[in-house]
Every structure is written in C-alpha cells, then in structure tokens.
Amino acid sequence: MQKNNVFWLLLALALPACSRGDNKVIAKAGPVRITARDLSAEFENSPDNVRSYLSTLEGKKQFLDIILREKILVNAAERSGVIRRKEVSQSLKNYRDRMKEQETEYRKGLILREYLRDLRDTELKVEDAELKAYYDSHKEDFVKPVRVTASHILTPTQEESQKVLARLKNGEDFAKVAREMSKDPSAERGGIIQDGMGEPARISKGDYLDLPDFEAALFGLKVGKISGVVKTKIGFHVIKKTGEMALPEQTYDQAAPQIHKILERKKFDDWVERSKKEQKVWIDEAALTALPVGRAEPAAEAVTAQ
C-alpha cells in the first residue's frame, strides 16, 4: 500500500519523547527497524495544519504503519533479487548516469558563476571614468537614440550572399529568399530577427558588439533598404532594416547602466580573445568539415537581440 497524500504531508513533528538524533528503536518487523531518527527525518517537512493530528497517538501509529508497510515491502523486494534483472540494473545505471550528468552541469554552472563574479571585480571592471568617456564620445546615440527592427539572410560563403543579393535586386521578396537560402534559424520566419520572447527585436546600438560590422551596416541603412554583403565572424549577411523608433533623450545617469553593460561585454570579448591567443587554440578544419551532423545541415550561430 502506498503512503496516501495525508501521510506524505506528515513530515515535520518529531516524537515528543525522542530527540532528532535519538537512535532508539520505535518499531520493528523481522529485520526491519524504525528508529526515532528515521521518523524525525520523515517528519521534517510537515505543514502546520497536520501537526495537531500527528500529536495524537492514533495519528502517530497510523503514520508509523504506513512507514512500516513501505519498509517491509522494500526489504522483501531487496531480498528477492529483482535488482539483478537486466532491465532493472540497466534502469538504475541510466539513472546514475543522468544524475552524474546533472551534477557535472551543476558544477560547471556553479564555478562559472563564481569565476565571472571574480572577473567582474578584476578584468571586466568598468570604472566611472570609462562610462563618462563612452557617453561623451557616443553622445548622439543618447541624445537622439533609436531602436531598429531588421531581417537578414545569412550564408556561409560570399558567393551565396551575392546570389541572394542578385535575387533581391531582381525584385524577389526578401522573406521568400530568406526561407530558401538563409542558414540562420531565422530563415523559417523570413529572416526576421527576434528577441528572447519571440517578438521582432528592437535593436539598440551596442547590442551587437561581437558583430560590429553587422551593427554598423544595419544602423547605416534607411528603413526599407537592403545592405550589400556584410562579412562577420559567423558568415555573410544581407540585411534589411524594417523599422526605426525614436526614443527619449537619455542623460548620463540614465544611460550609465546600458553603457556599463556595453563596456563589460566588450571587456569580456577582449578577455576571451586574449585567452584564446595565450592558449594557442588549434582547429583541425579538415576533420571539422568531415564531421557528420546527421540529417540536418549545421546551423549557424543565430543572430538574436542580446
């Protein structure tokens, strides 16, 4: 018999006569023993609304009976040898493997968070003077700020981007060409650059510090116009500016958080590039080219609002 919902909730009130650490045997059935410590562990998370019932002897006995039933069943299962069955042992192994993977991912995330916190106090630290200097040298971005929306078509080679451009100059629909030729995940939606919520991204200057040529080309366009071929580290783009929205003027104090984010991101990108050079990154391009990827074509890095 499974523990019913009521008794799964009865998890916090320790027996009055026993401390949490008491190893006194409260009940037994053959080889099964239940101690005060066992019960204290089971009671750990009990809500207030069941404590009055659990404080009675009848409540404690009923809860204890449920614990006994489970332990007797588990003991019988252990002695039966079912754990040695192939499907059972394989299932247990799969579970352990999943737990190991989860622990690995958790550990990686934990040390990354801690190390990034340290980096923000050292390599990535942005001084007030840097914030002010950036504001003064990019004043137009804050006195007359704009956000833009855009679509793009990404290809792995310049030759393919030239073909894209030729089709567009012949009057073909941008979204149609994007669906047929773009290697970016945005291809399925006609090349529209989206934000994390699935809406057309409202892009500000500084959002694409890692793709400076892409950003410069985009903000250099008039609404409705299409760029030439733009080369970046992830491929070749043809960009269309689809909209532009004027924003209120920003004072230095208002702009400072945004500038801090921009400068910190740039410092981070610079730090990564320095680290790559120091560690002498090497790539076997022949092996990389030959590496099978299954049915799907290799997806390029998505261009999304950052």
Coordinates of C-alpha atoms in Angstrom, one line a residue:
M1 CA 0.0 0.0 0.0
Q2 CA 1.4 3.4 -0.9
K3 CA 1.5 6.3 1.5
N4 CA -1.6 8.4 1.0
N5 CA -1.4 12.1 0.4
V6 CA -2.2 13.0 4.1
F7 CA 0.8 11.0 5.4
W8 CA 3.2 12.2 2.7
L9 CA 2.5 15.6 4.3
L10 CA 3.1 14.5 7.9
L11 CA 6.8 15.2 7.8
A12 CA 7.9 17.7 10.5
L13 CA 6.8 16.9 14.0
A14 CA 9.3 14.8 16.0
L15 CA 8.0 12.4 18.6
P16 CA 7.9 14.3 22.0
A17 CA 9.8 11.6 23.9
C18 CA 12.7 11.5 21.4
S19 CA 15.3 14.0 20.2
R20 CA 16.1 14.3 16.4
G21 CA 19.3 12.4 16.8
D22 CA 17.9 9.6 19.0
N23 CA 18.6 6.2 17.6
K24 CA 16.0 4.4 19.9
V25 CA 14.1 1.7 18.0
I26 CA 10.4 2.7 17.9
A27 CA 9.1 -0.2 15.9
K28 CA 10.4 -3.4 14.2
A29 CA 9.1 -6.2 12.0
G30 CA 11.5 -9.0 11.4
P31 CA 14.8 -7.5 10.1
V32 CA 13.1 -4.1 9.7
R33 CA 13.9 -1.5 12.3
I34 CA 12.4 2.1 12.6
T35 CA 14.2 4.5 14.9
A36 CA 13.3 7.9 16.3
R37 CA 15.9 9.3 13.9
D38 CA 14.1 7.7 11.0
L39 CA 10.8 9.2 11.9
S40 CA 12.4 12.6 12.6
A41 CA 13.8 12.5 9.0
E42 CA 10.3 11.6 7.6
F43 CA 8.6 14.3 9.7
E44 CA 11.0 17.1 8.5
N45 CA 8.7 18.9 6.1
S46 CA 5.3 18.5 7.8
P47 CA 3.0 21.6 7.4
D48 CA 1.3 23.1 10.5
N49 CA -2.2 22.0 9.6
V50 CA -1.4 18.3 10.2
R51 CA 0.5 18.7 13.4
S52 CA -2.5 18.5 15.7
Y53 CA -3.4 15.1 14.2
L54 CA 0.1 13.9 14.4
S55 CA 0.4 14.8 18.0
T56 CA -2.2 12.1 18.9
L57 CA -1.1 8.5 19.5
E58 CA -3.6 7.3 16.9
G59 CA -2.1 9.7 14.3
K60 CA 1.5 8.6 15.1
K61 CA 0.5 4.9 14.9
Q62 CA -1.3 5.3 11.6
F63 CA 1.7 7.2 10.1
L64 CA 4.1 4.6 11.5
D65 CA 2.1 1.8 10.0
I66 CA 2.4 3.4 6.6
I67 CA 6.2 3.6 7.1
L68 CA 6.4 0.0 8.3
R69 CA 4.4 -1.2 5.2
E70 CA 6.8 0.5 2.9
K71 CA 9.9 -0.7 4.6
I72 CA 8.6 -4.3 4.8
L73 CA 7.8 -4.2 1.0
V74 CA 11.2 -2.7 0.2
N75 CA 13.0 -5.3 2.3
A76 CA 11.2 -8.1 0.5
A77 CA 12.0 -6.6 -2.8
E78 CA 15.7 -6.3 -1.9
R79 CA 15.8 -10.0 -0.8
S80 CA 14.0 -11.2 -3.9
G81 CA 17.0 -10.4 -6.2
V82 CA 15.0 -8.4 -8.7
I83 CA 17.8 -5.8 -8.7
R84 CA 19.9 -8.3 -10.6
R85 CA 17.4 -8.4 -13.5
K86 CA 18.9 -6.9 -16.6
E87 CA 16.2 -4.3 -17.2
V88 CA 16.3 -3.2 -13.5
S89 CA 20.0 -2.9 -13.3
Q90 CA 20.1 -1.1 -16.7
S91 CA 17.4 1.4 -15.5
L92 CA 19.4 2.0 -12.3
K93 CA 22.6 2.6 -14.3
N94 CA 20.8 5.0 -16.6
Y95 CA 19.5 6.9 -13.6
R96 CA 23.0 7.1 -12.1
D97 CA 24.4 8.4 -15.5
R98 CA 21.7 11.1 -15.6
M99 CA 22.5 12.1 -12.1
K100 CA 26.2 12.3 -12.9
E101 CA 25.5 14.4 -16.0
Q102 CA 23.3 16.7 -13.9
E103 CA 26.0 17.0 -11.3
T104 CA 28.5 17.8 -14.0
E105 CA 26.3 20.6 -15.4
Y106 CA 25.5 22.0 -11.9
R107 CA 29.2 22.0 -11.1
K108 CA 30.1 23.8 -14.3
G109 CA 27.4 26.4 -13.8
L110 CA 28.4 27.0 -10.2
I111 CA 32.1 27.6 -10.9
L112 CA 31.3 29.7 -13.9
R113 CA 29.0 32.0 -11.8
E114 CA 31.7 32.3 -9.1
Y115 CA 34.5 32.9 -11.6
L116 CA 32.5 35.5 -13.5
R117 CA 31.8 37.3 -10.3
D118 CA 35.6 37.4 -9.7
L119 CA 36.2 38.6 -13.2
R120 CA 33.8 41.5 -12.8
D121 CA 35.9 42.8 -9.9
T122 CA 39.1 42.5 -12.0
E123 CA 39.4 42.0 -15.8
L124 CA 35.9 43.2 -16.5
K125 CA 35.7 46.0 -14.0
V126 CA 34.3 49.2 -15.6
E127 CA 35.4 52.5 -14.0
D128 CA 33.2 55.6 -13.8
A129 CA 35.7 57.4 -16.0
E130 CA 35.2 54.8 -18.7
L131 CA 31.4 55.2 -18.5
K132 CA 31.6 59.0 -18.9
A133 CA 34.1 58.8 -21.7
Y134 CA 31.9 56.4 -23.7
Y135 CA 28.8 58.7 -23.1
D136 CA 30.7 61.8 -24.3
S137 CA 32.1 60.0 -27.4
H138 CA 28.7 58.5 -28.4
K139 CA 26.5 61.3 -27.3
E140 CA 24.4 61.2 -30.4
D141 CA 23.3 57.7 -29.5
F142 CA 21.9 59.0 -26.3
V143 CA 20.7 62.5 -27.3
K144 CA 18.9 61.1 -30.3
P145 CA 18.6 57.4 -29.5
V146 CA 16.8 55.0 -31.8
R147 CA 15.9 51.3 -31.9
V148 CA 15.5 49.4 -35.1
T149 CA 14.0 46.2 -36.3
A150 CA 15.6 44.1 -39.0
S151 CA 15.7 40.9 -41.1
H152 CA 18.7 39.3 -42.5
I153 CA 19.9 36.4 -44.7
L154 CA 23.0 34.5 -43.5
T155 CA 25.0 32.3 -45.8
P156 CA 28.4 30.5 -45.3
T157 CA 30.1 32.0 -48.4
Q158 CA 30.3 35.3 -50.1
E159 CA 29.3 33.7 -53.4
E160 CA 26.0 32.5 -52.0
S161 CA 25.4 36.0 -50.5
Q162 CA 26.0 37.5 -53.9
K163 CA 23.3 35.2 -55.3
V164 CA 21.0 36.4 -52.6
L165 CA 21.7 40.0 -53.4
A166 CA 21.1 39.3 -57.1
R167 CA 17.7 37.8 -56.4
L168 CA 16.7 40.7 -54.2
K169 CA 17.8 43.3 -56.8
N170 CA 15.6 41.4 -59.4
G171 CA 12.6 42.2 -57.1
E172 CA 12.2 38.9 -55.3
D173 CA 10.5 39.0 -51.8
F174 CA 13.1 39.2 -49.0
A175 CA 11.2 36.8 -46.8
K176 CA 10.9 34.2 -49.6
V177 CA 14.6 34.4 -50.4
A178 CA 15.5 34.1 -46.7
R179 CA 13.4 31.0 -46.3
E180 CA 15.1 29.4 -49.3
M181 CA 18.7 30.5 -48.8
S182 CA 19.5 31.6 -45.2
K183 CA 21.3 29.3 -42.9
D184 CA 20.3 31.2 -39.8
P185 CA 17.4 29.8 -37.6
S186 CA 15.5 33.0 -38.5
A187 CA 15.1 31.6 -42.1
E188 CA 11.8 29.9 -41.2
R189 CA 10.3 33.2 -40.3
G190 CA 11.5 35.0 -43.3
G191 CA 14.8 36.3 -41.8
I192 CA 13.1 38.4 -39.0
I193 CA 15.5 38.9 -36.1
Q194 CA 13.6 38.1 -32.9
D195 CA 14.2 38.8 -29.2
G196 CA 14.1 36.1 -26.5
M197 CA 10.3 36.3 -26.3
G198 CA 9.8 35.5 -30.0
E199 CA 8.9 39.1 -30.9
P200 CA 10.7 41.3 -33.6
A201 CA 13.8 42.5 -31.7
R202 CA 14.1 46.2 -31.1
I203 CA 17.9 46.6 -31.6
S204 CA 19.9 49.4 -30.0
K205 CA 23.5 50.4 -30.8
G206 CA 25.8 48.3 -28.7
D207 CA 23.6 45.1 -28.9
Y208 CA 26.0 43.6 -31.4
L209 CA 29.4 44.4 -30.1
D210 CA 30.6 41.0 -31.1
L211 CA 29.4 41.7 -34.7
P212 CA 30.5 45.3 -35.2
D213 CA 30.3 45.2 -39.0
F214 CA 26.8 43.8 -38.8
E215 CA 25.7 46.6 -36.4
A216 CA 27.4 49.4 -38.4
A217 CA 25.7 48.2 -41.7
L218 CA 22.3 47.9 -40.0
F219 CA 22.3 51.4 -38.4
G220 CA 23.7 52.9 -41.7
L221 CA 20.6 51.8 -43.6
K222 CA 17.4 53.7 -44.2
V223 CA 14.1 52.0 -43.4
G224 CA 13.1 49.5 -46.1
K225 CA 16.6 49.5 -47.6
I226 CA 18.9 46.4 -48.1
S227 CA 22.6 46.3 -47.4
G228 CA 25.3 44.8 -49.6
V229 CA 27.1 41.7 -48.5
V230 CA 28.4 42.1 -44.9
K231 CA 31.1 39.8 -43.6
T232 CA 31.2 38.8 -39.9
K233 CA 32.8 36.1 -37.9
I234 CA 29.7 33.9 -38.4
G235 CA 29.3 34.2 -42.1
F236 CA 28.0 36.6 -44.8
H237 CA 24.9 38.7 -44.3
V238 CA 22.4 40.6 -46.4
I239 CA 20.5 42.9 -44.1
K240 CA 17.2 44.7 -44.4
K241 CA 16.2 47.5 -41.9
T242 CA 12.4 47.1 -41.4
G243 CA 11.7 49.8 -38.8
E244 CA 13.1 52.6 -36.7
M245 CA 11.7 54.1 -33.5
A246 CA 12.9 57.3 -31.8
L247 CA 13.5 57.1 -28.1
P248 CA 13.5 59.9 -25.4
E249 CA 16.8 61.6 -24.8
Q250 CA 18.9 59.9 -22.1
T251 CA 21.0 61.8 -19.6
Y252 CA 24.4 60.3 -18.5
D253 CA 22.8 58.9 -15.3
Q254 CA 20.0 57.3 -17.3
A255 CA 22.4 55.8 -19.9
A256 CA 25.1 54.6 -17.4
P257 CA 23.6 51.1 -16.8
Q258 CA 23.3 50.5 -20.5
I259 CA 26.9 51.8 -21.1
H260 CA 28.2 49.6 -18.3
K261 CA 26.7 46.5 -20.0
I262 CA 28.2 47.5 -23.3
L263 CA 31.7 48.1 -21.9
E264 CA 31.6 45.0 -19.7
R265 CA 30.6 42.9 -22.8
K266 CA 33.4 44.4 -24.8
K267 CA 35.9 43.7 -22.0
F268 CA 34.7 40.1 -21.8
D269 CA 35.0 39.6 -25.6
D270 CA 38.6 41.0 -25.4
W271 CA 39.4 38.8 -22.5
V272 CA 38.2 35.7 -24.3
E273 CA 40.2 36.6 -27.4
R274 CA 43.4 37.1 -25.3
S275 CA 42.8 33.8 -23.6
K276 CA 42.5 32.0 -27.0
K277 CA 45.8 33.5 -28.2
E278 CA 47.6 32.7 -24.9
Q279 CA 46.3 29.1 -25.1
K280 CA 47.1 28.7 -28.8
V281 CA 43.8 27.5 -30.0
W282 CA 44.1 25.0 -32.9
I283 CA 41.4 23.6 -35.0
D284 CA 41.6 20.7 -37.5
E285 CA 39.4 22.2 -40.2
A286 CA 39.6 19.1 -42.4
A287 CA 38.3 16.9 -39.5
L288 CA 35.7 19.5 -38.7
T289 CA 34.5 19.7 -42.3
A290 CA 34.2 15.9 -42.5
L291 CA 32.4 15.6 -39.2
P292 CA 28.9 14.2 -39.9
V293 CA 26.0 16.0 -38.3
G294 CA 23.0 13.8 -39.2
R295 CA 20.2 14.7 -41.4
A296 CA 20.1 18.4 -40.6
E297 CA 22.5 20.9 -42.0
P298 CA 24.8 22.5 -39.5
A299 CA 23.0 25.5 -38.0
A300 CA 24.9 28.8 -38.0
E301 CA 25.0 30.9 -34.8
A302 CA 21.6 32.6 -34.5
V303 CA 21.5 36.4 -34.7
T304 CA 19.2 37.5 -32.0
A305 CA 18.9 40.5 -29.8
Q306 CA 21.3 40.4 -26.9

